[in-house]
N, C-alpha and C. Protein backbone atom coordinates (compact mmCIF):
# COMPACT_ATOMS: atom_id res chain seq x y z
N UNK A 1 0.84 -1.18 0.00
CA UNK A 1 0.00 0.00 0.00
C UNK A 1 0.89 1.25 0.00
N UNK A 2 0.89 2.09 -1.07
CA UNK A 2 1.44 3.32 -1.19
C UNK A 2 1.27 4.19 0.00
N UNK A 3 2.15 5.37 0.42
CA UNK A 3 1.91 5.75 1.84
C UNK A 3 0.87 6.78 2.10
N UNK A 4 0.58 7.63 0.67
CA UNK A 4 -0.71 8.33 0.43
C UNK A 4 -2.25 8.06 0.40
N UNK A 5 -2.32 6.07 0.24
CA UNK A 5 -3.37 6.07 -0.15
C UNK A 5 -3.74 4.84 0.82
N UNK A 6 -5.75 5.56 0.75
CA UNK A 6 -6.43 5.17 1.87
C UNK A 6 -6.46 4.06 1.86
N UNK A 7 -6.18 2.96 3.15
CA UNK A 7 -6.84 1.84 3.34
C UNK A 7 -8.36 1.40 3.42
N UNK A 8 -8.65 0.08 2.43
CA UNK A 8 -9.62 -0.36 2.28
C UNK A 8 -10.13 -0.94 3.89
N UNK A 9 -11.43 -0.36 4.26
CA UNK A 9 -11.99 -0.89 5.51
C UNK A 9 -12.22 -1.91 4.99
N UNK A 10 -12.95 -3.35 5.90
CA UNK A 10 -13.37 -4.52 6.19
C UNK A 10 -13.77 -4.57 7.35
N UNK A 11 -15.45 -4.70 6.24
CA UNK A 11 -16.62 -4.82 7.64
C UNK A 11 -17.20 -6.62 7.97
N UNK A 12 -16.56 -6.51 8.93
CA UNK A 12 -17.18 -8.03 9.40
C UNK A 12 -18.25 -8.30 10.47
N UNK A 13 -18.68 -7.28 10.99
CA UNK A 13 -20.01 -7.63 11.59
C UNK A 13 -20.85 -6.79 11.43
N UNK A 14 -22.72 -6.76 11.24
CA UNK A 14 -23.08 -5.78 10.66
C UNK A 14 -24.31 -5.77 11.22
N UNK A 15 -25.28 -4.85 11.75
CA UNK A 15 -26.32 -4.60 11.79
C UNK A 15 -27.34 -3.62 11.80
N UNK A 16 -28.62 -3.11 12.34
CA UNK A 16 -29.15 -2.12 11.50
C UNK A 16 -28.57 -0.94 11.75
N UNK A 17 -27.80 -0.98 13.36
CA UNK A 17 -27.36 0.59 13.67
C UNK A 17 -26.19 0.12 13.66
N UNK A 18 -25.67 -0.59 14.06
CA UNK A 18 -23.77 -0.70 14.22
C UNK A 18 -22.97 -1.54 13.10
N UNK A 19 -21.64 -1.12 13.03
CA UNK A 19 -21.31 -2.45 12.20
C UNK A 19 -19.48 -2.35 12.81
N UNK A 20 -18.97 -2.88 12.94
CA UNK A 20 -17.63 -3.65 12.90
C UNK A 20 -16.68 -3.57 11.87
N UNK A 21 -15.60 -2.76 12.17
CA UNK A 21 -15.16 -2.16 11.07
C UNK A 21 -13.33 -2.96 11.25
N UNK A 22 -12.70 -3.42 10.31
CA UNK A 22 -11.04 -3.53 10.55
C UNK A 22 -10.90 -2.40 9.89
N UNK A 23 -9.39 -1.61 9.92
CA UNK A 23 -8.86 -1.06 8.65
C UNK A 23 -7.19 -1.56 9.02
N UNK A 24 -6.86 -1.49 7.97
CA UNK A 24 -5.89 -2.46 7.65
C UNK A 24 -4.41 -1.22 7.69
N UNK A 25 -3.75 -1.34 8.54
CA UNK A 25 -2.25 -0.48 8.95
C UNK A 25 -1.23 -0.53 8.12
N UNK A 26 -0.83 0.24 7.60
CA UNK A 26 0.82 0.03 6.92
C UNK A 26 1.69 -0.66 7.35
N UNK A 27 1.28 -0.99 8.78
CA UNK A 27 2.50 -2.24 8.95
C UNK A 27 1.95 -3.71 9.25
N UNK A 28 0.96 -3.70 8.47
CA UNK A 28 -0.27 -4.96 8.71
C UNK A 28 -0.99 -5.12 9.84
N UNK A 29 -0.69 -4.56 10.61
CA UNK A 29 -1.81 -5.18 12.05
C UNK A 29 -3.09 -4.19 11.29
N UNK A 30 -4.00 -4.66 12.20
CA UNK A 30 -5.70 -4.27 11.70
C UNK A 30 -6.49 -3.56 13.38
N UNK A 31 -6.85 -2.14 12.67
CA UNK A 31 -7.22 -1.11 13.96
C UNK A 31 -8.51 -1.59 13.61
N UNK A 32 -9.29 -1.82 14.63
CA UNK A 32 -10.81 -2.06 14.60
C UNK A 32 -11.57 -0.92 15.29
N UNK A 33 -12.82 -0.70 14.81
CA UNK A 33 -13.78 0.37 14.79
C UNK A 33 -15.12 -0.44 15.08
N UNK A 34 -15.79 0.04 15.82
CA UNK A 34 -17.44 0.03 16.01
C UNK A 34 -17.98 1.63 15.78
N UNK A 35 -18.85 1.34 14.61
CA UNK A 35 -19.29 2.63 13.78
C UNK A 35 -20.88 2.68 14.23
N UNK A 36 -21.25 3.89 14.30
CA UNK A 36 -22.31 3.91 14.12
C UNK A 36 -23.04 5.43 13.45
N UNK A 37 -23.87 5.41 12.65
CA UNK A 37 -24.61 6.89 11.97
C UNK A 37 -24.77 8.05 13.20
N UNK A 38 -24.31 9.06 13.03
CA UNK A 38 -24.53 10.42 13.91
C UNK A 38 -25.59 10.29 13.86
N UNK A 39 -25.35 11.50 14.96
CA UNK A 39 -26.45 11.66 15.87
C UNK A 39 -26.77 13.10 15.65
N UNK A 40 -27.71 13.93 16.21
CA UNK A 40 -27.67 15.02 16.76
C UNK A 40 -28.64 15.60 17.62
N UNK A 41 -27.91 16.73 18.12
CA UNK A 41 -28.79 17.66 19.73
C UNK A 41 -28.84 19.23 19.16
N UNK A 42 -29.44 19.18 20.07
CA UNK A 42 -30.22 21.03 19.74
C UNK A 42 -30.55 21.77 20.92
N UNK A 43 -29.21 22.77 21.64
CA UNK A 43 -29.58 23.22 22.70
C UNK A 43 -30.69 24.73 21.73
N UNK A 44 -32.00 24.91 22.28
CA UNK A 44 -33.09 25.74 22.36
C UNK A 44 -33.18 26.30 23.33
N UNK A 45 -32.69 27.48 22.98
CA UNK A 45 -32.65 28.63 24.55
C UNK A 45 -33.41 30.18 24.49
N UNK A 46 -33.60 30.46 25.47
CA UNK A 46 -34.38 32.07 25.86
C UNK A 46 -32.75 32.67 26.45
N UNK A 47 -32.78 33.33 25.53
CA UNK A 47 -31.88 34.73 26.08
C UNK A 47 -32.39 35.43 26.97
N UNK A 48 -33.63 35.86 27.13
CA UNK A 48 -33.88 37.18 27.79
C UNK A 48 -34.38 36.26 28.92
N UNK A 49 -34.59 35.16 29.22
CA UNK A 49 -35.00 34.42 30.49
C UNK A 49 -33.84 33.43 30.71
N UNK A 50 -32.26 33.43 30.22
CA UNK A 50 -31.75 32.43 30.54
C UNK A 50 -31.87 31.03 30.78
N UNK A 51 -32.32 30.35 29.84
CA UNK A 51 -32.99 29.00 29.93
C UNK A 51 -33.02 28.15 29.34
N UNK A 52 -33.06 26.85 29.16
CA UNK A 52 -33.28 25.90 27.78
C UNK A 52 -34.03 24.65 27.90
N UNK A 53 -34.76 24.64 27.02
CA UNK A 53 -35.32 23.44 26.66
C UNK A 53 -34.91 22.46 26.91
N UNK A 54 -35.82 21.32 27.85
CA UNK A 54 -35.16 19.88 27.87
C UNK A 54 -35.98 18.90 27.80
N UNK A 55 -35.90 17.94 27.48
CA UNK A 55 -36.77 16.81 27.17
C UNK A 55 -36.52 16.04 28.35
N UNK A 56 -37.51 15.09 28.59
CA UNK A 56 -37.86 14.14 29.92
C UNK A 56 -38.21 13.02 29.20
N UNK A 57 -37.43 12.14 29.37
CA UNK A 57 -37.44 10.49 28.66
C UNK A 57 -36.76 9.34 29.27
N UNK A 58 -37.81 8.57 29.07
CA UNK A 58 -37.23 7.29 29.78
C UNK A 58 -36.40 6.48 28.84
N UNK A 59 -35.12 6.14 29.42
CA UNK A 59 -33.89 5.60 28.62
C UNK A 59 -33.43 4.32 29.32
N UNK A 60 -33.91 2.92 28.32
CA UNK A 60 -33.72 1.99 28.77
C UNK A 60 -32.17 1.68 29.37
N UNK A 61 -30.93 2.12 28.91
CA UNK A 61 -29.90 2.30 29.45
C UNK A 61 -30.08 2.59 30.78
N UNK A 62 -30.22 3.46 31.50
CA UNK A 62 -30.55 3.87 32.68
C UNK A 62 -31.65 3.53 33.35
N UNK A 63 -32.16 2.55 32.95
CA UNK A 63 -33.54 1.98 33.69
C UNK A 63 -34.56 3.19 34.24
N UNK A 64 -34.24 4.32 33.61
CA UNK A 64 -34.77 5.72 34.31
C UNK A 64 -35.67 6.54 33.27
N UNK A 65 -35.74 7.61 33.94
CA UNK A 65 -36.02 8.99 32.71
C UNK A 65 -34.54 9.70 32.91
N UNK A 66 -34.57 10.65 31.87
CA UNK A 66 -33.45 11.32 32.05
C UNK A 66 -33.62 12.57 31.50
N UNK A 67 -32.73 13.88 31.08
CA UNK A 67 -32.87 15.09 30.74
C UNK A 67 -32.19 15.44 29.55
N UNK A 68 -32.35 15.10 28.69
CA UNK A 68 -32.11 15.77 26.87
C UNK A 68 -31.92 16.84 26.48
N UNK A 69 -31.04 17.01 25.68
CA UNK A 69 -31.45 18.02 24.51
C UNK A 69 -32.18 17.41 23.93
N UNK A 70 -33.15 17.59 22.97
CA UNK A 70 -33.70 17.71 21.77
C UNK A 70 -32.76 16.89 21.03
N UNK A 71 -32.99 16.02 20.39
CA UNK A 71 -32.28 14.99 18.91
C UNK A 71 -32.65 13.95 18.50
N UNK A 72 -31.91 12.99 17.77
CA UNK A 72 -32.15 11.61 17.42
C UNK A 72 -31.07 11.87 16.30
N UNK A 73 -31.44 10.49 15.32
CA UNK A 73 -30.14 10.32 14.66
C UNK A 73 -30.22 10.83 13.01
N UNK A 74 -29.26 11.16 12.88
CA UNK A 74 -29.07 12.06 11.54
C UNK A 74 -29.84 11.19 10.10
N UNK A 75 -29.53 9.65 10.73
CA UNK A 75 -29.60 8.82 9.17
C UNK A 75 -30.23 7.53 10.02
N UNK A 76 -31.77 7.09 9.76
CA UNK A 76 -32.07 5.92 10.37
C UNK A 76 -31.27 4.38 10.13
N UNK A 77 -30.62 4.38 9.26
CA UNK A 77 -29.39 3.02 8.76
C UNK A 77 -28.53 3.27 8.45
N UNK A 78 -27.45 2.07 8.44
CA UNK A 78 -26.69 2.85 8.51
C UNK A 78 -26.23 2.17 6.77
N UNK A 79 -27.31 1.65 6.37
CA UNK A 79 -27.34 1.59 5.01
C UNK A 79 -27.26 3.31 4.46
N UNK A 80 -28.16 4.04 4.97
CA UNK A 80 -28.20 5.61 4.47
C UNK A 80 -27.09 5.93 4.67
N UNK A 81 -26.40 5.87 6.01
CA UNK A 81 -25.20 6.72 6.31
C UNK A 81 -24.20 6.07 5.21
N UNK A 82 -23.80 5.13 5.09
CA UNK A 82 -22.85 4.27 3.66
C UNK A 82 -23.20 4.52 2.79
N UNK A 83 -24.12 5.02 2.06
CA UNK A 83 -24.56 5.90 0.73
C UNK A 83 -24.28 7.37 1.07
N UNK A 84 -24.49 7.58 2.39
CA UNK A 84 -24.30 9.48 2.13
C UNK A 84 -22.17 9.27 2.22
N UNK A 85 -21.64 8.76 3.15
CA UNK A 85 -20.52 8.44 3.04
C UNK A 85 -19.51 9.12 1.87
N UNK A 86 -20.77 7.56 0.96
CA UNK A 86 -19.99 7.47 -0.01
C UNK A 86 -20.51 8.57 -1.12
N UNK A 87 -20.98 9.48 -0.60
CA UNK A 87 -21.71 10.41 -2.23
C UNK A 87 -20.46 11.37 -2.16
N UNK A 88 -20.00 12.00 -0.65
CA UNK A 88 -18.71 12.87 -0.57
C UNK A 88 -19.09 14.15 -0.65
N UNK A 89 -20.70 14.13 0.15
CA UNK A 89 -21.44 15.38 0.46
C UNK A 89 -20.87 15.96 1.91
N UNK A 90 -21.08 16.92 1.83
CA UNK A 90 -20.67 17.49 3.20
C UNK A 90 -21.86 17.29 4.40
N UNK A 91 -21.88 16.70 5.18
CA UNK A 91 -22.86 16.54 6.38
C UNK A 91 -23.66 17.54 7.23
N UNK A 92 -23.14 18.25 7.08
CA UNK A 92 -23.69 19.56 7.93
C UNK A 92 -25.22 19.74 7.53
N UNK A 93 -25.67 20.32 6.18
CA UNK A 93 -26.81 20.47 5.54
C UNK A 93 -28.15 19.85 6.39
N UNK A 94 -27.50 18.17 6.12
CA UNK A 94 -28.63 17.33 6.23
C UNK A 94 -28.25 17.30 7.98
N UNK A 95 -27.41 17.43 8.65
CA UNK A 95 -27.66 17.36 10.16
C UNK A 95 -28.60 18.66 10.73
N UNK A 96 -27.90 19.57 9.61
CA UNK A 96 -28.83 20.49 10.38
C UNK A 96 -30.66 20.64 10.04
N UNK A 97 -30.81 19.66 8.83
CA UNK A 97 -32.03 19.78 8.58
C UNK A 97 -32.57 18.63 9.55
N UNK A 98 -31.70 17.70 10.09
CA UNK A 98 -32.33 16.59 10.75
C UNK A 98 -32.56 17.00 12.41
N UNK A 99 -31.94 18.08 12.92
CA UNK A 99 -31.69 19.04 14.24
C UNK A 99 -33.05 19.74 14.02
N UNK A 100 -33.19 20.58 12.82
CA UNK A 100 -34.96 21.42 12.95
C UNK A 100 -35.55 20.26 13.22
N UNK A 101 -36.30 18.98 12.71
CA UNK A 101 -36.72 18.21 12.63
C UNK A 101 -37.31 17.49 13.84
N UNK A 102 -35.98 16.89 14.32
CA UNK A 102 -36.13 16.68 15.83
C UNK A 102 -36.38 17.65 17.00
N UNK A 103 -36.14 18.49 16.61
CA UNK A 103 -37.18 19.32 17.54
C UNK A 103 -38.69 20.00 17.68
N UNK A 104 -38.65 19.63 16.38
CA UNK A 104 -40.39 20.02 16.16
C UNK A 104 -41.02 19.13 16.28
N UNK A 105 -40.68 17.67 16.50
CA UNK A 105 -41.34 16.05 16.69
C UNK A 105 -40.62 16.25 17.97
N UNK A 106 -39.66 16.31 18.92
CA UNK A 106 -39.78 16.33 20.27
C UNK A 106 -40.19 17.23 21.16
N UNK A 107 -39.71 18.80 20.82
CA UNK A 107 -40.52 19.62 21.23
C UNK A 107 -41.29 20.58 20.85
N UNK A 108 -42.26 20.47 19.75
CA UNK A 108 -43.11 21.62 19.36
C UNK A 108 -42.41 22.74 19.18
N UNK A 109 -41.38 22.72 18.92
CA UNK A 109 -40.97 24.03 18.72
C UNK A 109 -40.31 23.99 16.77
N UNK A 110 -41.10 25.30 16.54
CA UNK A 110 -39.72 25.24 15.17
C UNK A 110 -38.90 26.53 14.54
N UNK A 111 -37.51 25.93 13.98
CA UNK A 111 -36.80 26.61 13.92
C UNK A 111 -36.51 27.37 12.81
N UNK A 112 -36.01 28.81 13.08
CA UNK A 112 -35.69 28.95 11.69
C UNK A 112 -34.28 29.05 11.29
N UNK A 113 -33.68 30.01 12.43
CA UNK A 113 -32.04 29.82 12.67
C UNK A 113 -31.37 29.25 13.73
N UNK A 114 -30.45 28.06 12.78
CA UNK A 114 -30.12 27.04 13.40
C UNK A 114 -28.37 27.46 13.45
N UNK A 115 -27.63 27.48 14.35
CA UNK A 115 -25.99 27.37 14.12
C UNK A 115 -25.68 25.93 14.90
N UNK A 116 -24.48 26.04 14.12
CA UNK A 116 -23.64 24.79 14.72
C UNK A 116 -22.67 24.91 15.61
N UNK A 117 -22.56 24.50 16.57
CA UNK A 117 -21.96 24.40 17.59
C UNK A 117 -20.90 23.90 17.98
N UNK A 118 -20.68 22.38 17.93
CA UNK A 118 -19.68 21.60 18.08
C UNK A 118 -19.83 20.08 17.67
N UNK A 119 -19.07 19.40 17.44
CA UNK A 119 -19.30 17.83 16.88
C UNK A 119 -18.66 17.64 18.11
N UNK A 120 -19.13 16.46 18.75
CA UNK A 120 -18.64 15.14 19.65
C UNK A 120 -18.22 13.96 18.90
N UNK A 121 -16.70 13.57 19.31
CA UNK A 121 -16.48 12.55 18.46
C UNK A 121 -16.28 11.68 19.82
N UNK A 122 -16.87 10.49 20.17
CA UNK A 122 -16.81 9.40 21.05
C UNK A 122 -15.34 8.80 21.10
N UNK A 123 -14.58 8.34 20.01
CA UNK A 123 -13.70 8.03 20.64
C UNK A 123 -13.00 7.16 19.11
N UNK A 124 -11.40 6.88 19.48
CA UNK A 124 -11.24 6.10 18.28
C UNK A 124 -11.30 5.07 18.05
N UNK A 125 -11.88 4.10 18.86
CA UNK A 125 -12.31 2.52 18.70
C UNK A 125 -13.73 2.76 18.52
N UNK A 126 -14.54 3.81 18.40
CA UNK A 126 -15.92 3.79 18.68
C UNK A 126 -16.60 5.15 17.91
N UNK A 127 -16.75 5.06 16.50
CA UNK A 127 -17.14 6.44 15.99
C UNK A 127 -18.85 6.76 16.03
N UNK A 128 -19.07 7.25 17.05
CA UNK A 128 -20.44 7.63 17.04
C UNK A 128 -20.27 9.25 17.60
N UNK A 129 -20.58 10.11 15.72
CA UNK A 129 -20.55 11.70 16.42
C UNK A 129 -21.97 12.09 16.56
N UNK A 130 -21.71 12.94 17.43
CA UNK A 130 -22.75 14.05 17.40
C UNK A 130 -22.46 15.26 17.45
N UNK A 131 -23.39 15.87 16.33
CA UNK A 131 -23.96 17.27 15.80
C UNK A 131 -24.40 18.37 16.68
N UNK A 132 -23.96 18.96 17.78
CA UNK A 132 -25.16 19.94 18.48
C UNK A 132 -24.89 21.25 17.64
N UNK A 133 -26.10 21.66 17.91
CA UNK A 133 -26.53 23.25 17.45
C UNK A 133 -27.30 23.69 18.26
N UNK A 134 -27.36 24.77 18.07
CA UNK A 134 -27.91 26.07 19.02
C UNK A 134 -29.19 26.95 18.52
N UNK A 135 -29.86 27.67 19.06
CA UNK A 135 -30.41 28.37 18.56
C UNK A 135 -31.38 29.44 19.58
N UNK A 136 -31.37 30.69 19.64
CA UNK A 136 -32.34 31.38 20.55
C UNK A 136 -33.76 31.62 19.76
N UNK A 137 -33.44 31.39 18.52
CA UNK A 137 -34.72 31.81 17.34
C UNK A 137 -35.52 31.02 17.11
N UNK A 138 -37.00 30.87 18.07
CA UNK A 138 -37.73 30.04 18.03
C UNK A 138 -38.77 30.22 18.47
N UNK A 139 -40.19 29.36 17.86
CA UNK A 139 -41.73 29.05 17.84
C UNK A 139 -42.11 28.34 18.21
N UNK A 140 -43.52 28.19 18.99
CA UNK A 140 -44.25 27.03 18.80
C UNK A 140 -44.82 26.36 18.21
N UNK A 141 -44.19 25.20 17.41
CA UNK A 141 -45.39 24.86 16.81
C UNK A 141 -46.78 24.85 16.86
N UNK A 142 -47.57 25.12 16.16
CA UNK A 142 -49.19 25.23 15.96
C UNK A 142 -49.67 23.42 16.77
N UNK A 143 -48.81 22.57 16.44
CA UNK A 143 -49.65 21.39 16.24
C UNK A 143 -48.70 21.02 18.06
N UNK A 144 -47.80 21.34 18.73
CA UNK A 144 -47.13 21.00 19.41
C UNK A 144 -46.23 19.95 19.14
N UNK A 145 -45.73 19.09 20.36
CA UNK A 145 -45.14 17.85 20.13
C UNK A 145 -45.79 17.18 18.93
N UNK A 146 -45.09 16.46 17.94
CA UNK A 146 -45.00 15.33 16.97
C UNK A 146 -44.54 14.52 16.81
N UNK A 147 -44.91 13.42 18.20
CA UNK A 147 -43.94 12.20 18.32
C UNK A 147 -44.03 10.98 17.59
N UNK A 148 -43.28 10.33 16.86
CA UNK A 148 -43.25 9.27 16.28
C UNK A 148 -43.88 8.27 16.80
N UNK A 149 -43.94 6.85 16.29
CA UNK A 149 -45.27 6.04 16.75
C UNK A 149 -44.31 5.69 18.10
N UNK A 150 -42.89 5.77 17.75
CA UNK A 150 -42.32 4.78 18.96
C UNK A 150 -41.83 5.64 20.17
N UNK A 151 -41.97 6.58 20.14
CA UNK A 151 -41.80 8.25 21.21
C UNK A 151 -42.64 8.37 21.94
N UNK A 152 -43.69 8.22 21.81
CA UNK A 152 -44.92 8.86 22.97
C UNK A 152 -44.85 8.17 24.25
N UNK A 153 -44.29 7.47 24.66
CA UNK A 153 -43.84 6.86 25.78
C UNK A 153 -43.19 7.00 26.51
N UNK A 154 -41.71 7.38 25.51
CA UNK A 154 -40.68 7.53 26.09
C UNK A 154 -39.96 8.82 26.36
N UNK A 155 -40.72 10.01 25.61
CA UNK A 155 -40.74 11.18 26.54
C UNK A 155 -41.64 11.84 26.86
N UNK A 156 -41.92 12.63 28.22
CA UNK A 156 -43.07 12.06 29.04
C UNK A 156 -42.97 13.69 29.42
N UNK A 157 -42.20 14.80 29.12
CA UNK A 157 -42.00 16.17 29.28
C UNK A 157 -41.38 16.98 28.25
N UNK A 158 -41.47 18.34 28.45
CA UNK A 158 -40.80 19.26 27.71
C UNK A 158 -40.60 20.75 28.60
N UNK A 159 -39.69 20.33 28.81
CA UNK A 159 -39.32 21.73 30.02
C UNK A 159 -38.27 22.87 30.06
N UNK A 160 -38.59 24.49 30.24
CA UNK A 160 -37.97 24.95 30.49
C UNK A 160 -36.69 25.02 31.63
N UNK A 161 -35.33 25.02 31.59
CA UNK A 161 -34.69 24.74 32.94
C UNK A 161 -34.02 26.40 32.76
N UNK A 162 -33.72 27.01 34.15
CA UNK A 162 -33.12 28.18 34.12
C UNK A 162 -31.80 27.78 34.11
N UNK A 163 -30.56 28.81 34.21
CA UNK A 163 -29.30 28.51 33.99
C UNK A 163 -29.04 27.83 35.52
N UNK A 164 -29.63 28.24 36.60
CA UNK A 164 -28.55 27.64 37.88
C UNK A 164 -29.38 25.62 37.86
N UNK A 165 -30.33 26.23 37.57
CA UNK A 165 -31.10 24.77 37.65
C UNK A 165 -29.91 23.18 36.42
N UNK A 166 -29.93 23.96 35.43
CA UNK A 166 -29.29 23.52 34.70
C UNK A 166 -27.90 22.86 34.90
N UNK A 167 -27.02 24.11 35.39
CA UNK A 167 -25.96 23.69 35.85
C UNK A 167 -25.82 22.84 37.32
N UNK A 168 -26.87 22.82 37.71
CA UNK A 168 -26.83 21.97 39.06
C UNK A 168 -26.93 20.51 38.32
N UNK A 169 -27.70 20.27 37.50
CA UNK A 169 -28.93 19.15 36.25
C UNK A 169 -27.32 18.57 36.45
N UNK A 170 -26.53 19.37 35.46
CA UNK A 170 -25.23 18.80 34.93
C UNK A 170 -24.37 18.37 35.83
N UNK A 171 -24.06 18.59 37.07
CA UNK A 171 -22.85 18.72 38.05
C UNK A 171 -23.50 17.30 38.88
N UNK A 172 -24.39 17.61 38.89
CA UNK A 172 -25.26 16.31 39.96
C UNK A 172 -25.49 14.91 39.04
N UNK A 173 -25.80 15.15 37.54
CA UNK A 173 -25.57 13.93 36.94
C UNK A 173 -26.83 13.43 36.64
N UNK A 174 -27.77 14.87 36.45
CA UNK A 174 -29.31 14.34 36.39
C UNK A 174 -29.76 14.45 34.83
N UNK A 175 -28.27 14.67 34.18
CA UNK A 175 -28.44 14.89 33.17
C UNK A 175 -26.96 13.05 32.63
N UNK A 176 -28.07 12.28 31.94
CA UNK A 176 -27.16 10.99 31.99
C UNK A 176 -25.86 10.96 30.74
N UNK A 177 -26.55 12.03 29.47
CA UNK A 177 -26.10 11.58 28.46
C UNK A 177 -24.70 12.96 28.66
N UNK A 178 -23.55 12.54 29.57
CA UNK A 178 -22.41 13.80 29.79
C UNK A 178 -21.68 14.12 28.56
N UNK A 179 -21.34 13.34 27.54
CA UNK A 179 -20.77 14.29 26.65
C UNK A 179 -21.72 15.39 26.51
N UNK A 180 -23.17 15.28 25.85
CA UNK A 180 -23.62 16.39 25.97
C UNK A 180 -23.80 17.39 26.81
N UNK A 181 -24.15 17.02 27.84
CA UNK A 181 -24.14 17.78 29.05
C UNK A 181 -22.96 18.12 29.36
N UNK A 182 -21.46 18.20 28.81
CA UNK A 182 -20.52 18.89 28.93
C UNK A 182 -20.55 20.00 28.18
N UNK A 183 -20.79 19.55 27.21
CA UNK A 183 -21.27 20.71 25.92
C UNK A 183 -21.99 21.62 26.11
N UNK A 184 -23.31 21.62 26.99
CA UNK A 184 -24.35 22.55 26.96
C UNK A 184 -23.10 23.36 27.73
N UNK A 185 -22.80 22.74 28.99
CA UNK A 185 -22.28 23.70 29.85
C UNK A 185 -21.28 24.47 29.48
N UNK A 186 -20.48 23.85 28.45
CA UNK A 186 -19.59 24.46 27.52
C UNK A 186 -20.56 25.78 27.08
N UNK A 187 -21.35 25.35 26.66
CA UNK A 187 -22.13 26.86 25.45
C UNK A 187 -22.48 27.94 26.76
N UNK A 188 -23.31 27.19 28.03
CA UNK A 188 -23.75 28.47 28.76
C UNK A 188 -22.59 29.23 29.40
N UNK A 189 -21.31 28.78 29.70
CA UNK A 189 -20.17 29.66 29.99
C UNK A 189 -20.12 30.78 28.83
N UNK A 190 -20.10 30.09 27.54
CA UNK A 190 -19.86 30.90 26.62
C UNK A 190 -20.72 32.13 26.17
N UNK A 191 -22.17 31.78 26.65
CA UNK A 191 -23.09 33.20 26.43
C UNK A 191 -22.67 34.22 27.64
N UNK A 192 -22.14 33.73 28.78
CA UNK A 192 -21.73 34.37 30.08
C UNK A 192 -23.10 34.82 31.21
N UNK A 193 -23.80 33.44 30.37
CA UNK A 193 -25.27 33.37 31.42
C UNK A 193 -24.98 33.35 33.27
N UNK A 194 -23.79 32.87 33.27
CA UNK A 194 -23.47 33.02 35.06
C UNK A 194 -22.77 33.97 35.52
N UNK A 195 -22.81 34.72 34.79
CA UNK A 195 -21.84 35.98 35.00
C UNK A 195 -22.78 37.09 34.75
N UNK A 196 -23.94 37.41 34.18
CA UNK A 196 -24.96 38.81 34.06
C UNK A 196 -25.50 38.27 35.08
């Protein structure tokens, strides 16, 4: 293998969300990957009330409910994600059209300006990113929540949290999913919501 050019992956285990990835090293050993299609979150906030949107859902992981951003996943297979892959489109577009989306099916709200924020990359044995974006520019939907057939169960709220509430949410761990919840807290330092 020339030293410029990409190694051919080899996928040996496969299913609807994950698959099992080798890629093959210049000095022959084989780095393995568990892949899975992004994700994305959508912190939805009040400037003039310091606050953000959170979802209340029960997450079989945690045998619990827990406290969300707003999301789900960019590409339902990861048959889609291996076709978008491979088209050599830029991702952003469709994450951010899949970020309005999920929030108008989780929380009645819709958007019109959306920014991007930051990607989470999980790790290098384990590529599952996520997309968050931001946004203070926002409605209620007319129709409210629009939960999918398999959602109405499993989130059970939609709540404003103020900034101290929030940052307590995060520090205490009432918030399960912490990369994100590092992130939010990342963004509210950055508006300097604890500091006005």
């Amino acid at each position: 293998m020339k030293e410029d050019e990409k190694p051919k992956e080899i996928i040996y285990a496969k299913s609807r969300l994950f698959e099992l990835v080798q890629l093959p090293q210049p000095d022959g050993r084989l780095f393995e990957v568990a892949r899975r299609a992004p994700g994305v979150r959508t912190i939805v906030a009040d400037d003039k009330q310091r606050r953000v949107l959170l979802t209340k859902e029960f997450r079989r992981e945690i045998k619990g409910y827990d406290w969300r951003l707003p999301g789900g996943k960019v590409f339902d297979s990861l048959e889609e994600y291996e076709a978008f892959r491979n088209s050599g489109k830029d991702i952003m577009p469709t994450a951010l059209s899949k970020a309005k989306s999920e929030v108008a099916e989780e929380a009645g709200m819709d958007i019109d300006n959306l920014s991007f924020y930051k990607k989470s990359a999980l790790g290098a044995t384990v590529e599952w990113d996520l997309y968050v974006f931001a946004t203070t520019t926002w409605r209620r939907h007319p129709l409210g929540q629009q939960l999918k057939e398999d959602e109405p169960t499993d989130i059970v709220g939609v709540e404003w949290q103020d900034v101290k509430s929030l940052e307590k949410m995060i520090l205490e761990g009432a918030m399960q999913e912490e990369r994100v919840a590092l992130i939010l807290l990342q963004w509210l330092y950055q508006q300097a919501w604890f500091s006005r």
